[in-house]
JSON list of C-alpha atoms in Angstrom, two decimals:
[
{"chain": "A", "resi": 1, "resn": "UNK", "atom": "CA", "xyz": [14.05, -1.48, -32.98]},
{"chain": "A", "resi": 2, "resn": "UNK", "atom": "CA", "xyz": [10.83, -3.65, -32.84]},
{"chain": "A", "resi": 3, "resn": "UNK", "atom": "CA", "xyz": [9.41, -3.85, -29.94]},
{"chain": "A", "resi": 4, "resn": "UNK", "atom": "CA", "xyz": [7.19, -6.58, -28.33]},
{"chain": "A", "resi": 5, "resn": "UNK", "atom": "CA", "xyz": [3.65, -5.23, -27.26]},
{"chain": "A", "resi": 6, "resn": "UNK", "atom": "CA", "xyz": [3.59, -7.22, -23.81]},
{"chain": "A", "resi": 7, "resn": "UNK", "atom": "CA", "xyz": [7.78, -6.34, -22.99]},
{"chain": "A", "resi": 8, "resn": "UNK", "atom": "CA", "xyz": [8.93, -3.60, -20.58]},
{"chain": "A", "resi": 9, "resn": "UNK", "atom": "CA", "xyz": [11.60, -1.74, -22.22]},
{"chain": "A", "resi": 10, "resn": "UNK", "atom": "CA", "xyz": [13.41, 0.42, -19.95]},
{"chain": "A", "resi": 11, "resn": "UNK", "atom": "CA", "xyz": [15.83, 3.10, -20.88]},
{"chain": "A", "resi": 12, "resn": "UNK", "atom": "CA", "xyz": [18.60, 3.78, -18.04]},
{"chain": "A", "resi": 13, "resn": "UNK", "atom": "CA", "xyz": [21.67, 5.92, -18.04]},
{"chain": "A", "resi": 14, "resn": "UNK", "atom": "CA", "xyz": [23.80, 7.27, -15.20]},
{"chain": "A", "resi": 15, "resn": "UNK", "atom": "CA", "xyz": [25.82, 10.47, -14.19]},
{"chain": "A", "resi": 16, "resn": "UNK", "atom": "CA", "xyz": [28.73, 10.75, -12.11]},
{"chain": "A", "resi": 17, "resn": "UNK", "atom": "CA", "xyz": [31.20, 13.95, -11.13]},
{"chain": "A", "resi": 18, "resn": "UNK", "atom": "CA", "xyz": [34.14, 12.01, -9.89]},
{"chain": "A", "resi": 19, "resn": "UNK", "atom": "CA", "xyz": [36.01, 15.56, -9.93]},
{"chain": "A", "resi": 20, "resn": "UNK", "atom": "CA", "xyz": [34.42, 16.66, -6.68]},
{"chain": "A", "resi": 21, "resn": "UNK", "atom": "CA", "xyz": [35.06, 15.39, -3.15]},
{"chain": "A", "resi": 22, "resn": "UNK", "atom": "CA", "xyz": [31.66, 14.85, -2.29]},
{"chain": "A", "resi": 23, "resn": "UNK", "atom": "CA", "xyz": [30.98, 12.81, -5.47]},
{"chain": "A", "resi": 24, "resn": "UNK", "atom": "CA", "xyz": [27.63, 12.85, -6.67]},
{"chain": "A", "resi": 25, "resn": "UNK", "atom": "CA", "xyz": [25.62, 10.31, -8.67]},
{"chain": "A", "resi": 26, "resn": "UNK", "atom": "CA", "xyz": [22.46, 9.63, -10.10]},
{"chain": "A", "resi": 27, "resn": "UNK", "atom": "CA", "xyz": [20.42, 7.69, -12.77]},
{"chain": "A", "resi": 28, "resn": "UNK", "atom": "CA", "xyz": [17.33, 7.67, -14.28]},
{"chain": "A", "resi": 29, "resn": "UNK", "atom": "CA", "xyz": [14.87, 5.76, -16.34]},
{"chain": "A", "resi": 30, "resn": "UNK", "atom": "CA", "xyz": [12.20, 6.01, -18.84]},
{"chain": "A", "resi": 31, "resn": "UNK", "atom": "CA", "xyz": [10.02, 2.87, -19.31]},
{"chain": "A", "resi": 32, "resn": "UNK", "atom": "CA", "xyz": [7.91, 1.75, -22.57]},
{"chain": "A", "resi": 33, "resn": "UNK", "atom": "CA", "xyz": [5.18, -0.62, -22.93]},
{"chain": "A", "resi": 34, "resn": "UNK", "atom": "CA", "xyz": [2.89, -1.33, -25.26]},
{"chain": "A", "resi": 35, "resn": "UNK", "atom": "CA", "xyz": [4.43, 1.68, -27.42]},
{"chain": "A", "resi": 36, "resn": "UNK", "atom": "CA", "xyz": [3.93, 3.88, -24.79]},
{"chain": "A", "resi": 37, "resn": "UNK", "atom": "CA", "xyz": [5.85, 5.81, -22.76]},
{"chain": "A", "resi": 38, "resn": "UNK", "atom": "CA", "xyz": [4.43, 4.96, -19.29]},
{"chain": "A", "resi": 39, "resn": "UNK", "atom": "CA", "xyz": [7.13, 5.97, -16.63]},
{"chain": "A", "resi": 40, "resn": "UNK", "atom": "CA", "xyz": [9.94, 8.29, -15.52]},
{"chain": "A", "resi": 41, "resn": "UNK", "atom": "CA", "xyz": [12.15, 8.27, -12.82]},
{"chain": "A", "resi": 42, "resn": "UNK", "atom": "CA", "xyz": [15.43, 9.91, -11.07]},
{"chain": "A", "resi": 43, "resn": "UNK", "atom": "CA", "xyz": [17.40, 9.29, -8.28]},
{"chain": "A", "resi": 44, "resn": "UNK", "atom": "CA", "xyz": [20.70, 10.50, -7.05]},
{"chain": "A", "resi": 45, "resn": "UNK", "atom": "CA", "xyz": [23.04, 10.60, -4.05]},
{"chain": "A", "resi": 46, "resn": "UNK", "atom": "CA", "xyz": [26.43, 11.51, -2.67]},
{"chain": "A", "resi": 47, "resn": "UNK", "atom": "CA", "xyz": [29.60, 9.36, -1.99]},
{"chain": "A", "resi": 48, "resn": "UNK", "atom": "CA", "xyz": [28.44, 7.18, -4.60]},
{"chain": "A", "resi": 49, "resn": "UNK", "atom": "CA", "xyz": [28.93, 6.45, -8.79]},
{"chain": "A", "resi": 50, "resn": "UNK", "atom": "CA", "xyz": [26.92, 6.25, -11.87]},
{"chain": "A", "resi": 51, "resn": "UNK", "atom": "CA", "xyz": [26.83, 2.01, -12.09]},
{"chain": "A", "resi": 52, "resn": "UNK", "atom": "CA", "xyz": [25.66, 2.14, -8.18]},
{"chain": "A", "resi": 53, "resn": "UNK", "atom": "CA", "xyz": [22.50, 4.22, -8.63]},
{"chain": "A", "resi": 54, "resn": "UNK", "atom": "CA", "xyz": [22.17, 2.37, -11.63]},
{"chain": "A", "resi": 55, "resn": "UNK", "atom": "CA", "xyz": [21.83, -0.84, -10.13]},
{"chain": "A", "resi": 56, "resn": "UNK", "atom": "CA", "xyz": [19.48, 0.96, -7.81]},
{"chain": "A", "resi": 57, "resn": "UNK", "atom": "CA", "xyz": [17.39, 2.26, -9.94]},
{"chain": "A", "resi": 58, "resn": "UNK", "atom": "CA", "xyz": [17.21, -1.33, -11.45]},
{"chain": "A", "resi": 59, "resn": "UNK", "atom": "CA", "xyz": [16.36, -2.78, -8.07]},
{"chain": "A", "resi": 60, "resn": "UNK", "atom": "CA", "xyz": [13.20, -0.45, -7.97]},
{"chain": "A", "resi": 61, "resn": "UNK", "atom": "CA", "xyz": [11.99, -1.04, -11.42]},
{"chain": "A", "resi": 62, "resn": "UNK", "atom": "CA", "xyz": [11.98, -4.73, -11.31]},
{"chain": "A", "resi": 63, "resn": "UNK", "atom": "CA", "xyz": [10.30, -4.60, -8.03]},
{"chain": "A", "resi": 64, "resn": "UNK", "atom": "CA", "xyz": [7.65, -1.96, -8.60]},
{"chain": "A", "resi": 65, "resn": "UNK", "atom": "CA", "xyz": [6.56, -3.41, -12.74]},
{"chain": "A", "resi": 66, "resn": "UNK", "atom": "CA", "xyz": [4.09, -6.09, -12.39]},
{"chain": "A", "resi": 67, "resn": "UNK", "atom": "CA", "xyz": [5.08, -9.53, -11.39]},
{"chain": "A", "resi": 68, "resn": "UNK", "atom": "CA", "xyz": [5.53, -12.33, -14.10]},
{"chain": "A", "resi": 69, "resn": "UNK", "atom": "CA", "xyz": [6.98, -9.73, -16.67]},
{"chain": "A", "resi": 70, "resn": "UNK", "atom": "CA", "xyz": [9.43, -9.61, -19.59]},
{"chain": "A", "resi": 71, "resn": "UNK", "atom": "CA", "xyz": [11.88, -6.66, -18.75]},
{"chain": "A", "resi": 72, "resn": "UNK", "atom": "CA", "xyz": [14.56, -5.57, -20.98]},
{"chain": "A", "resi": 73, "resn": "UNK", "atom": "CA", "xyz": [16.81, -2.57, -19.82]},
{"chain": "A", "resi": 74, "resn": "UNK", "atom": "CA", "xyz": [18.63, -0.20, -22.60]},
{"chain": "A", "resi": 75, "resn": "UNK", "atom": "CA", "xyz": [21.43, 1.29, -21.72]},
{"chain": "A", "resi": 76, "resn": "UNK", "atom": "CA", "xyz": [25.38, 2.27, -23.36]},
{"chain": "A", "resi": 77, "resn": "UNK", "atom": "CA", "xyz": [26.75, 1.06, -19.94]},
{"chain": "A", "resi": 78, "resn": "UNK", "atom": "CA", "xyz": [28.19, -2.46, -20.52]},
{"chain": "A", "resi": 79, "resn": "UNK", "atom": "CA", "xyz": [28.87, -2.48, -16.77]},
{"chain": "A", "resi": 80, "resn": "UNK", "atom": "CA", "xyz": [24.90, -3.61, -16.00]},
{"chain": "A", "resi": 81, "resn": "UNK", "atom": "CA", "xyz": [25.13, -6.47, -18.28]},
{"chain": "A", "resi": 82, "resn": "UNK", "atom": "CA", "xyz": [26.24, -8.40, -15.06]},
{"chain": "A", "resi": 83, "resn": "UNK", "atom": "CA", "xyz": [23.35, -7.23, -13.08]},
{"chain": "A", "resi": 84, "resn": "UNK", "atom": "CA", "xyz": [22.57, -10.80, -12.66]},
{"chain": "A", "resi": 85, "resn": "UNK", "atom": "CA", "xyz": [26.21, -12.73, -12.21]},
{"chain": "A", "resi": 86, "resn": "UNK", "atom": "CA", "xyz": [26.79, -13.94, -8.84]},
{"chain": "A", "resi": 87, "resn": "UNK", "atom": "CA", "xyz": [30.06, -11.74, -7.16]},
{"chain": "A", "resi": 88, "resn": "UNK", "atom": "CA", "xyz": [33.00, -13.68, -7.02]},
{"chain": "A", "resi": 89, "resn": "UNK", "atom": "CA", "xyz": [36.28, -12.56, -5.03]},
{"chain": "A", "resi": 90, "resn": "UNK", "atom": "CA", "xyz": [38.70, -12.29, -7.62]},
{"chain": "A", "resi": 91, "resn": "UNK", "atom": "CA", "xyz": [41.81, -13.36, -5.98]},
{"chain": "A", "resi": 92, "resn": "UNK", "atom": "CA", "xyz": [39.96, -16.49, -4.28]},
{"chain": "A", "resi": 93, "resn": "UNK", "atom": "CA", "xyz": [41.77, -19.03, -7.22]},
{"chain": "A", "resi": 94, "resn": "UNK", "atom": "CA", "xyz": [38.55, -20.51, -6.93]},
{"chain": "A", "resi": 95, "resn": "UNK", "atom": "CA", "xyz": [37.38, -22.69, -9.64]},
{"chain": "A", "resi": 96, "resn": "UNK", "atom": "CA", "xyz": [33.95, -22.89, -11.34]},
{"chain": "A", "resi": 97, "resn": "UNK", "atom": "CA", "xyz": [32.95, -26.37, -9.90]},
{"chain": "A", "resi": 98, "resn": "UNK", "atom": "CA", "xyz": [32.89, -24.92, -6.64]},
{"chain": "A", "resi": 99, "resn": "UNK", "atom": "CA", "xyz": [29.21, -23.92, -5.30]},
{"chain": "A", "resi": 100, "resn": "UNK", "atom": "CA", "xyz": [29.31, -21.05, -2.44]},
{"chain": "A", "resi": 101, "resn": "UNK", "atom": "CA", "xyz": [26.46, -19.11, -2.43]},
{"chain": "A", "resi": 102, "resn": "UNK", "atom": "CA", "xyz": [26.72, -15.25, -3.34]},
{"chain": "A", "resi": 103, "resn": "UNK", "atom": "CA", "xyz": [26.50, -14.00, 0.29]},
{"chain": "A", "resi": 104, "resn": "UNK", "atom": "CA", "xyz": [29.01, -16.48, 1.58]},
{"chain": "A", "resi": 105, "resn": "UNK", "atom": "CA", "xyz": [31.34, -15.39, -1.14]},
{"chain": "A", "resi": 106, "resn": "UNK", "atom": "CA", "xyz": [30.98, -11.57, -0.39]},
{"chain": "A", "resi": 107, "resn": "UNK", "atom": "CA", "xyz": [31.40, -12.09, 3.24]},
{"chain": "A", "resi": 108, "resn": "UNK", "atom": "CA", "xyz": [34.90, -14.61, 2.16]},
{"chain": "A", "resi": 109, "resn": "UNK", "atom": "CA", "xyz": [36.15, -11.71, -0.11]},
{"chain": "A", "resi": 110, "resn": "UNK", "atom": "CA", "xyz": [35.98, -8.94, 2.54]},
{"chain": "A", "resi": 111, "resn": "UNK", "atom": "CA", "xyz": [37.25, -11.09, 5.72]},
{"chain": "A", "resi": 112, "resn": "UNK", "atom": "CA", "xyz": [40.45, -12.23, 3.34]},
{"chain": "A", "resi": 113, "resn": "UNK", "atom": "CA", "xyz": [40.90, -8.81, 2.26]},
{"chain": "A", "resi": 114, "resn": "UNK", "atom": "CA", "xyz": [40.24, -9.73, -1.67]},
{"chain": "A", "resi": 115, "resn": "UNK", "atom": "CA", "xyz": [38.75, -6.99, -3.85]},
{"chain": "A", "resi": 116, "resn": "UNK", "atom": "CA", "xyz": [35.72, -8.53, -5.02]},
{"chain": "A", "resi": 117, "resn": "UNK", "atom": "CA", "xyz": [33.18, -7.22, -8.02]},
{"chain": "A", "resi": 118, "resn": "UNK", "atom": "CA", "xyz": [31.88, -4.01, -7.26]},
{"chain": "A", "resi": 119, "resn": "UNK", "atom": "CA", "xyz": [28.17, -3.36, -5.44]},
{"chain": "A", "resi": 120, "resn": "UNK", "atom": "CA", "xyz": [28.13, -7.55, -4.35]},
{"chain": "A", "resi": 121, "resn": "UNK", "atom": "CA", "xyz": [25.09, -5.89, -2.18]},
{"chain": "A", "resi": 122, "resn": "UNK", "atom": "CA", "xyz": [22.87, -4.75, -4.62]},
{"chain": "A", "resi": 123, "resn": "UNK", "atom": "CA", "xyz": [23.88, -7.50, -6.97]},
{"chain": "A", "resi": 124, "resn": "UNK", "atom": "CA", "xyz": [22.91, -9.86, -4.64]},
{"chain": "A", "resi": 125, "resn": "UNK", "atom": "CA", "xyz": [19.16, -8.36, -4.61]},
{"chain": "A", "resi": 126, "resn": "UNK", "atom": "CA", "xyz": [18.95, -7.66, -8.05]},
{"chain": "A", "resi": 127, "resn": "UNK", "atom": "CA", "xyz": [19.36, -11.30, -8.55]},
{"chain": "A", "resi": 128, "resn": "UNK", "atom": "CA", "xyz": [16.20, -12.01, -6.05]},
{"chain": "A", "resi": 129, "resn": "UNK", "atom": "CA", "xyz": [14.21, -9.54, -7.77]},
{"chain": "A", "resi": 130, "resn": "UNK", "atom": "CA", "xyz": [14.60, -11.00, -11.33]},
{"chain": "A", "resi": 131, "resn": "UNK", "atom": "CA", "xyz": [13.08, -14.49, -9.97]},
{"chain": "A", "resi": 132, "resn": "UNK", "atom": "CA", "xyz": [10.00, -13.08, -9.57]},
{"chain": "A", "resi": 133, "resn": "UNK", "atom": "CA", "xyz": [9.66, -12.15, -13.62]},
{"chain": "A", "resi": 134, "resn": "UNK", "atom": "CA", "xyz": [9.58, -14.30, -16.84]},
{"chain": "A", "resi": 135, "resn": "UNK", "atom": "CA", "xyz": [12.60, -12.54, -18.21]},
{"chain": "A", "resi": 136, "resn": "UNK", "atom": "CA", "xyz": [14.95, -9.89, -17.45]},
{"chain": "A", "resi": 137, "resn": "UNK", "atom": "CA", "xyz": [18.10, -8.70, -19.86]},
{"chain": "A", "resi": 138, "resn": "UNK", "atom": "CA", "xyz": [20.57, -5.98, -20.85]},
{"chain": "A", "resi": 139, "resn": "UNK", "atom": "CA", "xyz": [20.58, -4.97, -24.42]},
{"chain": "A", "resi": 140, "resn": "UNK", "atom": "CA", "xyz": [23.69, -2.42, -25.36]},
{"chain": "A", "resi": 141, "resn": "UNK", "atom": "CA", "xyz": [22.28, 0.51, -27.56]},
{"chain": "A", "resi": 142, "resn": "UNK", "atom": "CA", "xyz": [23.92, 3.34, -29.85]},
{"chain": "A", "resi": 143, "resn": "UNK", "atom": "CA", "xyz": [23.98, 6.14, -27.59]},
{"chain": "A", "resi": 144, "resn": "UNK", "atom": "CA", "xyz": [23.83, 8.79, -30.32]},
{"chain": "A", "resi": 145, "resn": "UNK", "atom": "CA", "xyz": [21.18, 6.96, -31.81]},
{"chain": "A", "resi": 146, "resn": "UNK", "atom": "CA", "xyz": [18.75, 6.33, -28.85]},
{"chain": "A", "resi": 147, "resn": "UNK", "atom": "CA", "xyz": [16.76, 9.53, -28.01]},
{"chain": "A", "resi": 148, "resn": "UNK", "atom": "CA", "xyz": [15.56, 8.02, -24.92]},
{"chain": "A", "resi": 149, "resn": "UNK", "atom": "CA", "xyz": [18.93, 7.17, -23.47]},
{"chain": "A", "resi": 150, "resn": "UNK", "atom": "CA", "xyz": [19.74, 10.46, -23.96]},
{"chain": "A", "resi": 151, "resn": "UNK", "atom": "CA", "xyz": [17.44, 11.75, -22.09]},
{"chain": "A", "resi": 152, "resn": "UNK", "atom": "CA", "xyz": [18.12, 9.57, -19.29]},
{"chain": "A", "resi": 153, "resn": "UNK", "atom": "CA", "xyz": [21.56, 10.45, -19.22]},
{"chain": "A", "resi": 154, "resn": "UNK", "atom": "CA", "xyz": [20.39, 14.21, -19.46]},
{"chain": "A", "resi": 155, "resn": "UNK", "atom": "CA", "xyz": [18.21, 13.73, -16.46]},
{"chain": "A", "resi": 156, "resn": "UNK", "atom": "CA", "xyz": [20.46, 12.09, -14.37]},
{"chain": "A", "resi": 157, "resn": "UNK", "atom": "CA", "xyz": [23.03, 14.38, -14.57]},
{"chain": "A", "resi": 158, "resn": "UNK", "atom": "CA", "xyz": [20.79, 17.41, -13.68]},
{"chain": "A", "resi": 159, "resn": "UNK", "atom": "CA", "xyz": [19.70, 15.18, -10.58]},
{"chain": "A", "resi": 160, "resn": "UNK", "atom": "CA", "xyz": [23.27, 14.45, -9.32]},
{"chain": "A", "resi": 161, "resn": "UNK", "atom": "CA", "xyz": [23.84, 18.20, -10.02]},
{"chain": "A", "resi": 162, "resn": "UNK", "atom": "CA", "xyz": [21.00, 19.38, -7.79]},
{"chain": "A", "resi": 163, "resn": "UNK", "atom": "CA", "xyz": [22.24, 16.78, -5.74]},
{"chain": "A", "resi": 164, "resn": "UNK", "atom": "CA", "xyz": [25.74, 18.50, -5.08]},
{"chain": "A", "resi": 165, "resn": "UNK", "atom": "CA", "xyz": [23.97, 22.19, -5.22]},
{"chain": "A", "resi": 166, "resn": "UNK", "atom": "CA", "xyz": [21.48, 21.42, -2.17]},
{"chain": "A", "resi": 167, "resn": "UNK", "atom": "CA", "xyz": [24.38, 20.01, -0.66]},
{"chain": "A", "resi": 168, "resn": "UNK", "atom": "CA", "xyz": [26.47, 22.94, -0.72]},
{"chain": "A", "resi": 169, "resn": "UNK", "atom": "CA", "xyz": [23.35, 25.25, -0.23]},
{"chain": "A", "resi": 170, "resn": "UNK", "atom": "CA", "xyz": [22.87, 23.38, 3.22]},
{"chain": "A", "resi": 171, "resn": "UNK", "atom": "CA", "xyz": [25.99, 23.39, 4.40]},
{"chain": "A", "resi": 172, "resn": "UNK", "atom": "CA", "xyz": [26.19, 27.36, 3.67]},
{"chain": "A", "resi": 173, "resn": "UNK", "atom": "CA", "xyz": [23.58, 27.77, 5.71]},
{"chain": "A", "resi": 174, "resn": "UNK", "atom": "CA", "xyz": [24.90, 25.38, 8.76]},
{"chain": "A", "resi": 175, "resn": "UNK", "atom": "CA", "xyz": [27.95, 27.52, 8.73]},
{"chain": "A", "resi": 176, "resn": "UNK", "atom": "CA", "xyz": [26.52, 30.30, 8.72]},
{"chain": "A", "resi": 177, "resn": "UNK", "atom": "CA", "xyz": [24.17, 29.77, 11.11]},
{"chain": "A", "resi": 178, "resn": "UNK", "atom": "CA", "xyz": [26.78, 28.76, 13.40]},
{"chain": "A", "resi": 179, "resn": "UNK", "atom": "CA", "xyz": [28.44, 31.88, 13.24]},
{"chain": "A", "resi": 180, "resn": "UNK", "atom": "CA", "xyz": [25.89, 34.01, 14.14]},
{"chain": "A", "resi": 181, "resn": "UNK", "atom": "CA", "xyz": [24.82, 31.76, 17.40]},
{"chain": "A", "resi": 182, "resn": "UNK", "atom": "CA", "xyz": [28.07, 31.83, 18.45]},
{"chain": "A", "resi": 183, "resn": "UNK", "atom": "CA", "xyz": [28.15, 36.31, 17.87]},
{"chain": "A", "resi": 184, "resn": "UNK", "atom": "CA", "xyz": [24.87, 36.35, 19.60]},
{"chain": "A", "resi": 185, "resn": "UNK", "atom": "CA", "xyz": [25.64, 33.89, 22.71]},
{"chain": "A", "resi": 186, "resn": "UNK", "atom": "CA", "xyz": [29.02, 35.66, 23.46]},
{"chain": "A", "resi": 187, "resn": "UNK", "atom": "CA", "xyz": [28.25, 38.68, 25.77]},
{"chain": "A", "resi": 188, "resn": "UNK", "atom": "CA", "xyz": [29.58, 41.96, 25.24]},
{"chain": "A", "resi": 189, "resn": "UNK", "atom": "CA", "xyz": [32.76, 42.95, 26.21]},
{"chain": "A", "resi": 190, "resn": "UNK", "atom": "CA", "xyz": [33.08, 45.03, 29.49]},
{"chain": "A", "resi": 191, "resn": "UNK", "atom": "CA", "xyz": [34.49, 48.37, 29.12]},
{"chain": "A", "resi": 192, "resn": "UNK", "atom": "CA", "xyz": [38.08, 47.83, 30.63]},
{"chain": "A", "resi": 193, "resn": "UNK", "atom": "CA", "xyz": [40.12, 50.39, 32.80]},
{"chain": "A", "resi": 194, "resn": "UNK", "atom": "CA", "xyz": [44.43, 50.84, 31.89]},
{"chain": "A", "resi": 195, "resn": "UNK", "atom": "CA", "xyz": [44.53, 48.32, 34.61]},
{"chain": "A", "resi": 196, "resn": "UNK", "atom": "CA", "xyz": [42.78, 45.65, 33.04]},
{"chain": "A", "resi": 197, "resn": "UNK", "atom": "CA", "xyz": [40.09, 46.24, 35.68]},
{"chain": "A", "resi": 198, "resn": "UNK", "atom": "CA", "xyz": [36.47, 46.12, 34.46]},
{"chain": "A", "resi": 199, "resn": "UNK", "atom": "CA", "xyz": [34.84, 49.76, 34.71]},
{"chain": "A", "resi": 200, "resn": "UNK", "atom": "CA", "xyz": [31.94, 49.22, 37.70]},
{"chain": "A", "resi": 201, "resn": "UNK", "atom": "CA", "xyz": [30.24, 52.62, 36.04]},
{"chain": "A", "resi": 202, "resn": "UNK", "atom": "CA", "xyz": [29.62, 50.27, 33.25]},
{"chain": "A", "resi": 203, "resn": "UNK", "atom": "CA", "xyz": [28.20, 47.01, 34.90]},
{"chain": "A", "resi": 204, "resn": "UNK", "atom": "CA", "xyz": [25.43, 48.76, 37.12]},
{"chain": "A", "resi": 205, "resn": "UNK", "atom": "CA", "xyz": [23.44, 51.81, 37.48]}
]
């Protein structure tokens, strides 16, 4: 691929473990310019999916590259081509002509009870951010073919495993520690007689 000396190109791929309860996510980014690789960065989190910390990752990129840019994210994941497309409520039968803004639309879809495009939240912000550059796009890419997404797929999948690890690792320890305040904060038992009458030779000398 040629690139343009004055273009951001940013590789992004995401991870998600949807087979455990407590699923983790993550995503990650390499960014080029001027033939040079000039950034990396990870993030992940719990509760949440790949296309989430995706659009997060996004978010942070377009806000932290210089204002005024061309930006031009990489990625396999057709989902992020509508970083930029207002939400919509899908059941709303509403037609095209009609011009409600995108919060007004996300707040219609969740007091009617309509499923409406996922992550309206970070949608909405993501189109904000892109007002302050020249240009921002999506370009789909071989996977197989794109070192670079590879990597970023690689890296985000080791975050969102670290991720679940520490969070398993902590919880360990809360439990654990638990257990032994409750051992040490119960006193010790008091030498009973047959009676069920506490020894006195036992409770003072």
């Amino acid at each position: 691929m040629t690139q343009d000396t004055s273009t951001y190109y940013v590789w992004i791929g995401g991870s998600c473990d949807y087979s455990h309860k407590e699923r983790a996510g993550g995503a990650a980014v390499v960014i080029e310019h001027n033939g040079n690789i000039i950034s990396r960065d990870v993030i992940s989190d719990l509760h949440t999916t790949e296309f989430r910390m995706m659009l997060t990752l996004m978010l942070k990129v377009m806000q932290e590259i210089p204002e005024g840019s061309d930006i031009l994210f990489l990625t396999n994941a057709a989902y992020i081509q509508n970083f930029d497309k207002t939400p919509t409520a899908k059941s709303a039968n509403r037609t095209s002509s009609e011009s409600k803004d995108a919060s007004s639309l996300a707040i219609s879809a969740e007091s009617r009870g309509r499923k409406a495009r996922a992550n309206p939240d970070l949608i909405i912000q993501c189109i904000e951010e892109k007002k302050r550059h020249n240009s921002v796009g999506v370009k789909i890419v071989q996977y197989h073919k794109s070192p670079l997404l590879i990597e970023t797929h690689d890296r985000a999948t080791e975050a969102m495993a670290k991720t679940r690890k520490d969070f398993h690792q902590k919880n360990n320890r809360l439990s654990v520690s638990s257990e032994i305040v409750v051992s040490v904060s119960m006193p010790p038992c008091a030498q009973e007689g047959e009676d069920g009458t506490e020894n006195s030779s036992h409770l003072s000398r």
